[in-house]
mmCIF file of C-alpha atoms in Angstrom:
data_model
loop_
_atom_site.group_PDB
_atom_site.id
_atom_site.type_symbol
_atom_site.label_atom_id
_atom_site.label_comp_id
_atom_site.label_asym_id
_atom_site.label_seq_id
_atom_site.Cartn_x
_atom_site.Cartn_y
_atom_site.Cartn_z
ATOM 1 C CA MET A 2 0.000 0.000 0.000
ATOM 2 C CA THR A 3 1.104 3.586 -0.512
ATOM 3 C CA THR A 4 2.128 5.096 2.813
ATOM 4 C CA ARG A 5 3.916 8.184 4.007
ATOM 5 C CA PHE A 6 7.704 8.042 4.171
ATOM 6 C CA ASP A 7 10.604 10.344 4.949
ATOM 7 C CA GLN A 8 10.293 12.939 2.214
ATOM 8 C CA GLY A 9 13.833 14.261 2.445
ATOM 9 C CA PRO A 10 14.753 16.908 -0.128
ATOM 10 C CA TRP A 11 13.208 15.166 -3.127
ATOM 11 C CA ALA A 12 9.771 16.806 -2.705
ATOM 12 C CA ALA A 13 11.110 20.371 -2.365
ATOM 13 C CA ALA A 14 10.198 22.702 -5.216
ATOM 14 C CA GLY A 15 12.891 23.200 -7.825
ATOM 15 C CA VAL A 16 14.575 21.498 -10.746
ATOM 16 C CA GLN A 17 16.976 18.577 -10.651
ATOM 17 C CA THR A 18 18.824 18.055 -13.908
ATOM 18 C CA VAL A 19 19.218 14.283 -14.056
ATOM 19 C CA GLN A 20 21.426 14.610 -17.100
ATOM 20 C CA PRO A 21 21.599 17.198 -19.868
ATOM 21 C CA GLY A 22 18.136 17.686 -21.309
ATOM 22 C CA VAL A 23 16.354 15.602 -18.629
ATOM 23 C CA HIS A 24 14.911 17.447 -15.624
ATOM 24 C CA ARG A 25 12.951 16.248 -12.583
ATOM 25 C CA VAL A 26 10.354 18.651 -11.201
ATOM 26 C CA PRO A 27 8.346 17.747 -8.051
ATOM 27 C CA LEU A 28 4.851 19.262 -8.207
ATOM 28 C CA PRO A 29 2.841 19.723 -4.983
ATOM 29 C CA LEU A 30 -0.150 17.596 -4.037
ATOM 30 C CA PRO A 31 -3.048 18.762 -1.857
ATOM 31 C CA ASN A 32 -3.552 17.011 1.483
ATOM 32 C CA ASP A 33 -1.616 13.981 0.331
ATOM 33 C CA GLY A 34 0.832 11.967 2.424
ATOM 34 C CA LEU A 35 3.274 11.912 -0.473
ATOM 35 C CA HIS A 36 3.393 15.735 -0.727
ATOM 36 C CA ALA A 37 4.648 15.756 -4.324
ATOM 37 C CA VAL A 38 4.650 13.950 -7.644
ATOM 38 C CA ASN A 39 7.655 14.048 -9.948
ATOM 39 C CA VAL A 40 7.159 15.127 -13.523
ATOM 40 C CA TYR A 41 10.009 14.981 -15.992
ATOM 41 C CA LEU A 42 10.858 17.507 -18.694
ATOM 42 C CA LEU A 43 12.715 16.117 -21.695
ATOM 43 C CA GLU A 44 14.147 18.906 -23.819
ATOM 44 C CA ASP A 45 15.869 17.087 -26.634
ATOM 45 C CA LEU A 46 13.154 14.797 -28.006
ATOM 46 C CA ASP A 47 10.894 17.062 -30.056
ATOM 47 C CA ASP A 48 12.189 17.984 -33.544
ATOM 48 C CA ASP A 49 10.661 21.447 -33.204
ATOM 49 C CA GLY A 50 12.482 22.202 -29.975
ATOM 50 C CA GLY A 51 9.512 21.477 -27.748
ATOM 51 C CA ILE A 52 9.472 19.653 -24.445
ATOM 52 C CA VAL A 53 8.107 16.154 -23.861
ATOM 53 C CA MET A 54 6.746 15.949 -20.331
ATOM 54 C CA ILE A 55 6.269 12.662 -18.487
ATOM 55 C CA ASP A 56 3.287 12.707 -16.093
ATOM 56 C CA GLY A 57 1.222 15.788 -15.527
ATOM 57 C CA GLY A 58 0.549 16.225 -11.821
ATOM 58 C CA TRP A 59 -2.638 17.179 -9.982
ATOM 59 C CA ALA A 60 -4.707 20.008 -11.473
ATOM 60 C CA ILE A 61 -4.290 22.618 -8.752
ATOM 61 C CA PRO A 62 -3.009 26.202 -9.150
ATOM 62 C CA GLU A 63 0.042 25.457 -6.989
ATOM 63 C CA ALA A 64 1.160 22.736 -9.410
ATOM 64 C CA ARG A 65 0.913 25.033 -12.419
ATOM 65 C CA LYS A 66 2.814 27.805 -10.613
ATOM 66 C CA THR A 67 5.572 25.405 -9.587
ATOM 67 C CA LEU A 68 5.834 24.060 -13.132
ATOM 68 C CA GLU A 69 6.038 27.564 -14.598
ATOM 69 C CA GLU A 70 8.822 28.467 -12.166
ATOM 70 C CA ALA A 71 10.721 25.281 -13.020
ATOM 71 C CA LEU A 72 10.450 25.952 -16.742
ATOM 72 C CA ALA A 73 11.705 29.499 -16.254
ATOM 73 C CA ALA A 74 14.708 28.122 -14.356
ATOM 74 C CA ILE A 75 15.776 26.224 -17.483
ATOM 75 C CA ASP A 76 14.936 29.194 -19.759
ATOM 76 C CA ARG A 77 11.753 27.638 -21.113
ATOM 77 C CA ASP A 78 8.049 28.403 -20.811
ATOM 78 C CA PRO A 79 4.831 26.344 -20.651
ATOM 79 C CA GLY A 80 4.099 26.865 -24.328
ATOM 80 C CA ASP A 81 7.147 24.721 -25.129
ATOM 81 C CA ILE A 82 5.415 21.565 -23.818
ATOM 82 C CA SER A 83 4.363 19.654 -26.944
ATOM 83 C CA HIS A 84 3.525 16.216 -25.507
ATOM 84 C CA ILE A 85 2.554 14.910 -22.060
ATOM 85 C CA LEU A 86 3.006 11.159 -21.609
ATOM 86 C CA VAL A 87 1.034 9.940 -18.595
ATOM 87 C CA THR A 88 1.889 6.714 -16.782
ATOM 88 C CA HIS A 89 -1.621 6.117 -15.385
ATOM 89 C CA ILE A 90 -5.024 7.591 -14.719
ATOM 90 C CA HIS A 91 -4.785 8.558 -11.066
ATOM 91 C CA ARG A 92 -5.604 12.179 -10.293
ATOM 92 C CA ASP A 93 -2.066 13.131 -9.258
ATOM 93 C CA HIS A 94 -0.732 12.076 -12.663
ATOM 94 C CA TYR A 95 -3.470 12.767 -15.198
ATOM 95 C CA THR A 96 -5.660 15.760 -14.361
ATOM 96 C CA HIS A 97 -3.033 18.498 -14.712
ATOM 97 C CA ALA A 98 -2.024 17.034 -18.071
ATOM 98 C CA VAL A 99 -5.567 17.539 -19.359
ATOM 99 C CA GLU A 100 -5.657 21.071 -17.986
ATOM 100 C CA LEU A 101 -2.327 21.911 -19.628
ATOM 101 C CA ARG A 102 -3.633 20.597 -22.949
ATOM 102 C CA ARG A 103 -6.594 22.952 -22.720
ATOM 103 C CA LEU A 104 -4.308 25.897 -21.937
ATOM 104 C CA LEU A 105 -1.368 25.101 -24.198
ATOM 105 C CA GLY A 106 -2.534 22.682 -26.887
ATOM 106 C CA SER A 107 -0.156 19.931 -25.748
ATOM 107 C CA ARG A 108 -0.970 16.377 -26.827
ATOM 108 C CA VAL A 109 -1.772 13.921 -24.008
ATOM 109 C CA TYR A 110 -1.000 10.185 -24.244
ATOM 110 C CA LEU A 111 -2.284 7.511 -21.820
ATOM 111 C CA GLY A 112 -2.151 3.703 -21.617
ATOM 112 C CA ALA A 113 -5.057 1.970 -23.367
ATOM 113 C CA GLY A 114 -5.798 -0.130 -20.284
ATOM 114 C CA GLU A 115 -7.075 3.003 -18.530
ATOM 115 C CA ARG A 116 -9.881 3.512 -21.029
ATOM 116 C CA PRO A 117 -12.571 1.563 -19.090
ATOM 117 C CA GLY A 118 -11.885 3.583 -15.951
ATOM 118 C CA LEU A 119 -12.100 6.882 -17.797
ATOM 119 C CA GLU A 120 -15.306 5.832 -19.536
ATOM 120 C CA MET A 121 -16.816 4.770 -16.196
ATOM 121 C CA LEU A 122 -15.995 8.176 -14.743
ATOM 122 C CA ASP A 123 -17.849 9.785 -17.618
ATOM 123 C CA ARG A 124 -20.906 7.559 -17.090
ATOM 124 C CA LEU A 125 -21.065 7.930 -13.311
ATOM 125 C CA ARG A 126 -20.009 11.595 -13.180
ATOM 126 C CA SER A 127 -18.192 10.782 -9.976
ATOM 127 C CA ASP A 128 -14.537 10.428 -9.075
ATOM 128 C CA GLN A 129 -15.128 7.759 -6.456
ATOM 129 C CA PRO A 130 -12.905 4.669 -6.840
ATOM 130 C CA VAL A 131 -15.874 2.486 -7.767
ATOM 131 C CA GLY A 132 -13.824 -0.576 -8.594
ATOM 132 C CA SER A 133 -11.891 -0.433 -5.350
ATOM 133 C CA LEU A 134 -15.088 0.021 -3.324
ATOM 134 C CA ARG A 135 -16.612 -3.098 -4.875
ATOM 135 C CA THR A 136 -13.455 -5.050 -4.137
ATOM 136 C CA LEU A 137 -13.684 -3.778 -0.562
ATOM 137 C CA ARG A 138 -17.245 -5.048 -0.167
ATOM 138 C CA ALA A 139 -16.300 -8.447 -1.576
ATOM 139 C CA ALA A 140 -13.534 -8.506 1.019
ATOM 140 C CA GLY A 141 -16.064 -8.293 3.866
ATOM 141 C CA ALA A 142 -15.551 -4.597 4.631
ATOM 142 C CA GLY A 143 -18.962 -3.242 3.664
ATOM 143 C CA GLU A 144 -19.156 -0.700 6.494
ATOM 144 C CA LEU A 145 -15.743 0.678 5.590
ATOM 145 C CA ALA A 146 -16.827 0.899 1.930
ATOM 146 C CA ASP A 147 -19.955 2.824 2.926
ATOM 147 C CA HIS A 148 -17.865 5.205 5.013
ATOM 148 C CA ILE A 149 -15.425 5.904 2.184
ATOM 149 C CA GLU A 150 -18.218 6.257 -0.353
ATOM 150 C CA ALA A 151 -19.772 8.970 1.831
ATOM 151 C CA MET A 152 -16.494 10.913 2.061
ATOM 152 C CA ASP A 153 -15.806 14.071 0.067
ATOM 153 C CA HIS A 154 -13.592 12.983 -2.823
ATOM 154 C CA GLY A 155 -13.096 16.513 -4.102
ATOM 155 C CA GLY A 156 -16.010 16.649 -6.511
ATOM 156 C CA TYR A 157 -16.170 15.498 -10.112
ATOM 157 C CA ASP A 158 -14.813 18.000 -12.637
ATOM 158 C CA PRO A 159 -15.326 16.628 -16.158
ATOM 159 C CA SER A 160 -12.897 19.150 -17.631
ATOM 160 C CA VAL A 161 -9.891 17.352 -16.114
ATOM 161 C CA TRP A 162 -11.088 13.846 -16.976
ATOM 162 C CA GLU A 163 -11.320 14.205 -20.744
ATOM 163 C CA ALA A 164 -9.958 11.463 -22.979
ATOM 164 C CA PRO A 165 -6.328 11.589 -24.134
ATOM 165 C CA ASP A 166 -5.316 12.431 -27.675
ATOM 166 C CA ARG A 167 -3.868 8.954 -28.071
ATOM 167 C CA TRP A 168 -4.176 5.606 -26.310
ATOM 168 C CA LEU A 169 -0.872 3.777 -25.921
ATOM 169 C CA GLY A 170 -0.084 0.094 -26.220
ATOM 170 C CA ALA A 171 3.214 -1.767 -26.213
ATOM 171 C CA GLU A 172 4.999 0.384 -28.779
ATOM 172 C CA THR A 173 7.895 2.741 -29.365
ATOM 173 C CA LEU A 174 7.349 6.479 -29.584
ATOM 174 C CA SER A 175 9.814 8.235 -31.881
ATOM 175 C CA PHE A 176 10.858 11.832 -31.327
ATOM 176 C CA GLY A 177 13.432 12.810 -33.895
ATOM 177 C CA ASP A 178 16.416 10.509 -33.522
ATOM 178 C CA ARG A 179 15.382 9.458 -30.018
ATOM 179 C CA ALA A 180 12.825 6.906 -28.912
ATOM 180 C CA LEU A 181 10.855 5.965 -25.814
ATOM 181 C CA ARG A 182 9.659 2.392 -25.412
ATOM 182 C CA VAL A 183 6.166 2.164 -23.924
ATOM 183 C CA VAL A 184 5.911 -0.887 -21.648
ATOM 184 C CA PRO A 185 2.474 -1.801 -20.229
ATOM 185 C CA THR A 186 2.875 -2.641 -16.537
ATOM 186 C CA PRO A 187 -0.558 -3.520 -15.082
ATOM 187 C CA GLY A 188 -0.879 -3.910 -11.335
ATOM 188 C CA HIS A 189 -1.042 -0.516 -9.658
ATOM 189 C CA THR A 190 -3.756 0.160 -12.237
ATOM 190 C CA LYS A 191 -4.849 -1.946 -15.202
ATOM 191 C CA GLY A 192 -3.468 0.520 -17.728
ATOM 192 C CA HIS A 193 -0.233 1.643 -16.059
ATOM 193 C CA VAL A 194 2.674 2.069 -18.461
ATOM 194 C CA VAL A 195 6.321 2.976 -18.012
ATOM 195 C CA PHE A 196 8.548 4.782 -20.475
ATOM 196 C CA LEU A 197 11.998 3.343 -21.145
ATOM 197 C CA ASP A 198 14.739 5.400 -22.781
ATOM 198 C CA GLU A 199 17.036 2.544 -23.726
ATOM 199 C CA GLN A 200 19.591 4.770 -25.422
ATOM 200 C CA ARG A 201 20.279 6.749 -22.254
ATOM 201 C CA GLY A 202 19.458 4.012 -19.752
ATOM 202 C CA LEU A 203 16.544 5.804 -18.080
ATOM 203 C CA LEU A 204 13.317 4.264 -16.776
ATOM 204 C CA PHE A 205 10.440 6.675 -16.142
ATOM 205 C CA SER A 206 8.591 4.314 -13.835
ATOM 206 C CA GLY A 207 5.512 6.239 -12.664
ATOM 207 C CA ASP A 208 4.115 4.409 -9.635
ATOM 208 C CA HIS A 209 5.184 0.960 -10.868
ATOM 209 C CA VAL A 210 8.623 0.981 -9.227
ATOM 210 C CA LEU A 211 9.089 3.444 -6.362
ATOM 211 C CA PRO A 212 12.344 3.751 -4.403
ATOM 212 C CA HIS A 213 11.045 3.880 -0.827
ATOM 213 C CA ILE A 214 7.456 2.593 -0.785
ATOM 214 C CA THR A 215 5.392 -0.148 -2.345
ATOM 215 C CA PRO A 216 2.571 1.133 -4.561
ATOM 216 C CA SER A 217 -1.017 0.237 -3.802
ATOM 217 C CA ILE A 218 -2.262 -2.665 -5.902
ATOM 218 C CA GLY A 219 -5.394 -2.531 -8.038
ATOM 219 C CA PHE A 220 -6.577 0.932 -6.958
ATOM 220 C CA GLU A 221 -9.103 1.165 -9.769
ATOM 221 C CA LEU A 222 -11.737 3.585 -10.972
ATOM 222 C CA ALA A 223 -13.292 0.935 -13.220
ATOM 223 C CA GLU A 224 -14.879 -2.422 -12.437
ATOM 224 C CA PRO A 225 -12.784 -4.763 -10.295
ATOM 225 C CA GLY A 226 -11.551 -7.927 -11.846
ATOM 226 C CA GLY A 227 -8.471 -9.735 -13.007
ATOM 227 C CA ARG A 228 -5.609 -10.509 -10.656
ATOM 228 C CA PRO A 229 -3.903 -7.194 -9.874
ATOM 229 C CA LEU A 230 -1.105 -8.505 -7.656
ATOM 230 C CA ALA A 231 -0.270 -11.398 -9.980
ATOM 231 C CA ASP A 232 -0.217 -8.874 -12.831
ATOM 232 C CA TYR A 233 1.966 -6.544 -10.787
ATOM 233 C CA LEU A 234 4.490 -9.260 -9.953
ATOM 234 C CA ASP A 235 4.639 -10.249 -13.630
ATOM 235 C CA SER A 236 5.129 -6.582 -14.529
ATOM 236 C CA LEU A 237 7.982 -6.290 -12.034
ATOM 237 C CA ARG A 238 9.709 -9.348 -13.480
ATOM 238 C CA LEU A 239 9.233 -7.876 -16.948
ATOM 239 C CA MET A 240 11.504 -4.984 -15.962
ATOM 240 C CA THR A 241 14.420 -7.393 -15.499
ATOM 241 C CA ARG A 242 14.181 -8.453 -19.151
ATOM 242 C CA TYR A 243 15.465 -5.054 -20.158
ATOM 243 C CA ALA A 244 18.933 -3.737 -19.410
ATOM 244 C CA ASP A 245 19.192 -2.101 -16.010
ATOM 245 C CA ALA A 246 18.493 1.613 -16.002
ATOM 246 C CA ARG A 247 18.432 4.595 -13.694
ATOM 247 C CA LEU A 248 15.114 4.747 -11.869
ATOM 248 C CA LEU A 249 13.166 7.988 -12.383
ATOM 249 C CA PRO A 250 10.049 7.444 -10.242
ATOM 250 C CA ALA A 251 6.885 9.467 -9.709
ATOM 251 C CA HIS A 252 7.461 9.694 -5.941
ATOM 252 C CA GLY A 253 10.894 9.756 -4.362
ATOM 253 C CA PRO A 254 14.412 10.503 -5.542
ATOM 254 C CA VAL A 255 16.155 9.280 -8.677
ATOM 255 C CA THR A 256 18.206 6.149 -7.967
ATOM 256 C CA ASP A 257 20.867 4.304 -9.913
ATOM 257 C CA SER A 258 19.335 0.850 -10.459
ATOM 258 C CA ALA A 259 15.778 -0.118 -11.343
ATOM 259 C CA HIS A 260 16.726 -3.806 -11.116
ATOM 260 C CA THR A 261 17.887 -3.455 -7.505
ATOM 261 C CA ARG A 262 14.581 -1.934 -6.454
ATOM 262 C CA VAL A 263 12.573 -4.501 -8.440
ATOM 263 C CA GLY A 264 14.342 -7.254 -6.514
ATOM 264 C CA GLU A 265 13.476 -5.565 -3.220
ATOM 265 C CA LEU A 266 9.820 -5.225 -4.193
ATOM 266 C CA LEU A 267 9.579 -8.885 -5.212
ATOM 267 C CA THR A 268 11.092 -9.910 -1.864
ATOM 268 C CA HIS A 269 8.655 -7.642 -0.032
ATOM 269 C CA HIS A 270 5.659 -9.288 -1.679
ATOM 270 C CA ASP A 271 7.034 -12.754 -0.967
ATOM 271 C CA ASP A 272 7.172 -11.724 2.688
ATOM 272 C CA ARG A 273 3.622 -10.330 2.596
ATOM 273 C CA LEU A 274 2.310 -13.500 0.974
ATOM 274 C CA ALA A 275 3.852 -15.543 3.783
ATOM 275 C CA ALA A 276 2.446 -13.176 6.406
ATOM 276 C CA SER A 277 -1.023 -13.305 4.847
ATOM 277 C CA LEU A 278 -0.950 -17.092 4.862
ATOM 278 C CA ALA A 279 0.119 -17.102 8.511
ATOM 279 C CA ALA A 280 -2.619 -14.599 9.462
ATOM 280 C CA LEU A 281 -5.225 -16.800 7.776
ATOM 281 C CA GLY A 282 -4.080 -19.724 9.896
ATOM 282 C CA GLU A 283 -6.579 -22.556 10.327
ATOM 283 C CA ASP A 284 -9.674 -20.368 10.029
ATOM 284 C CA THR A 285 -11.931 -19.473 7.113
ATOM 285 C CA LEU A 286 -11.747 -15.688 6.871
ATOM 286 C CA ASP A 287 -12.467 -12.803 4.538
ATOM 287 C CA ALA A 288 -9.717 -10.414 3.462
ATOM 288 C CA HIS A 289 -10.866 -7.758 5.930
ATOM 289 C CA ALA A 290 -10.312 -10.123 8.832
ATOM 290 C CA VAL A 291 -6.893 -11.158 7.531
ATOM 291 C CA ALA A 292 -5.870 -7.512 7.020
ATOM 292 C CA ARG A 293 -6.746 -6.774 10.650
ATOM 293 C CA GLY A 294 -4.277 -9.455 11.693
ATOM 294 C CA LEU A 295 -1.369 -7.875 9.785
ATOM 295 C CA ALA A 296 0.934 -4.952 10.562
ATOM 296 C CA TRP A 297 1.116 -2.113 8.043
ATOM 297 C CA THR A 298 3.764 0.258 6.704
ATOM 298 C CA ARG A 299 7.451 0.019 7.427
ATOM 299 C CA ARG A 300 6.626 1.050 10.993
ATOM 300 C CA SER A 301 4.366 -2.002 11.598
ATOM 301 C CA VAL A 302 1.302 0.119 12.342
ATOM 302 C CA PRO A 303 -1.792 -1.839 13.525
ATOM 303 C CA PHE A 304 -4.647 -1.891 11.032
ATOM 304 C CA GLY A 305 -6.928 0.039 13.385
ATOM 305 C CA ASN A 306 -4.493 2.970 13.470
ATOM 306 C CA LEU A 307 -4.683 3.527 9.705
ATOM 307 C CA SER A 308 -6.905 6.191 8.180
ATOM 308 C CA ALA A 309 -10.082 4.973 6.491
ATOM 309 C CA PHE A 310 -8.541 5.485 3.054
ATOM 310 C CA ASN A 311 -5.427 3.530 3.967
ATOM 311 C CA GLN A 312 -7.576 0.828 5.533
ATOM 312 C CA MET A 313 -9.257 0.466 2.144
ATOM 313 C CA LEU A 314 -5.875 0.110 0.453
ATOM 314 C CA ALA A 315 -4.784 -2.406 3.093
ATOM 315 C CA VAL A 316 -7.889 -4.592 2.770
ATOM 316 C CA ASN A 317 -7.789 -4.581 -1.018
ATOM 317 C CA GLU A 318 -4.086 -5.375 -1.023
ATOM 318 C CA THR A 319 -4.703 -8.264 1.366
ATOM 319 C CA ALA A 320 -7.404 -9.581 -0.975
ATOM 320 C CA ALA A 321 -4.899 -9.367 -3.832
ATOM 321 C CA HIS A 322 -2.327 -11.360 -1.843
ATOM 322 C CA LEU A 323 -4.900 -13.990 -0.902
ATOM 323 C CA ASP A 324 -5.933 -14.309 -4.548
ATOM 324 C CA VAL A 325 -2.319 -14.986 -5.515
ATOM 325 C CA LEU A 326 -2.202 -17.694 -2.828
ATOM 326 C CA VAL A 327 -5.340 -19.174 -4.425
ATOM 327 C CA LEU A 328 -3.606 -19.160 -7.825
ATOM 328 C CA ARG A 329 -0.667 -20.967 -6.236
ATOM 329 C CA GLY A 330 -2.912 -23.641 -4.722
ATOM 330 C CA GLN A 331 -2.105 -22.706 -1.127
ATOM 331 C CA VAL A 332 -5.572 -21.302 -0.358
ATOM 332 C CA THR A 333 -9.111 -21.961 -1.568
ATOM 333 C CA VAL A 334 -11.837 -19.345 -1.915
ATOM 334 C CA ALA A 335 -15.634 -19.581 -1.793
ATOM 335 C CA PHE A 336 -18.002 -16.709 -2.608
ATOM 336 C CA ALA A 337 -20.963 -16.553 -0.205
ATOM 337 C CA ASP A 338 -23.410 -13.722 0.512
ATOM 338 C CA GLY A 339 -21.361 -11.308 -1.539
ATOM 339 C CA VAL A 340 -18.085 -11.960 0.284
ATOM 340 C CA ASN A 341 -15.027 -14.057 -0.588
ATOM 341 C CA GLN A 342 -14.083 -16.492 2.180
ATOM 342 C CA TYR A 343 -10.555 -17.948 2.174
ATOM 343 C CA THR A 344 -9.343 -21.243 3.659
ATOM 344 C CA ARG A 345 -5.759 -22.481 3.816
ATOM 345 C CA VAL A 346 -4.905 -25.768 2.117
ATOM 346 C CA TRP A 347 -3.015 -27.997 4.538
#
């Protein structure tokens, strides 16, 4: 689950030049434990001298002001942004990209797997995480789901949830003599993608690989379904099929090795699978009950001490771990009265 961590200097406003022509800019987030989201400005991709931006940020005035100041620091201005490549549909990555397109005419690209979630938003006219709430109810946490559903989610603004100019699949985007490989990495969301600059050895990882935290799994706007943790683990292993690269994440500092962090994340989930199995024990339980028997965050916080939102992430992540144990034949599941009940295979 996504949890707060020591921010250090990475979230402070300003520009970090990762290498010539590649700049990291942390944009502020409102009332969010992460404080900032990194966007990246690539100066040397567009033939016309424009900037390709990776991720857009959250559509708040503070984000636009910070971006304008960062562009001025490298002697550029917002009108230079020609393309915005978004790793996934979550508000802190997508909504500012749509707003910038309206203001500047930039082209916005998004992974094709996010299309159902965006279309559901348009039908429901609500920014509630409908898919995650349904997963929560199937996990035996109906009261928690009702509580979160009744919360103020900021209000639905259709102007920042418009469709992208282009849906992305597994492909290579060419910008002059440079290229970015688009790699679908489902797990955090169904349509998450990363952007790999193989020539320079840079991985723009969005929320797929983060240096200090583990991303929430299957936090969806659209209908629940599939096997988000199994997909995520497959997507992590996929990263090791490419040459190692510097990790340029959406939250946290730039680090030297994506492969090193991928290995740590795989080990973490192996540990959580073992802990989930132990918490299930000899009983038949739903995911909510199992989650209450686990410690959370790097500080081993009891489930009851988490905020309601983080309790939702914890329960849904526990359900995802239990479903992987079902796939591995270590647990069975039976659906009764709208709730999945899990039993260990001895």
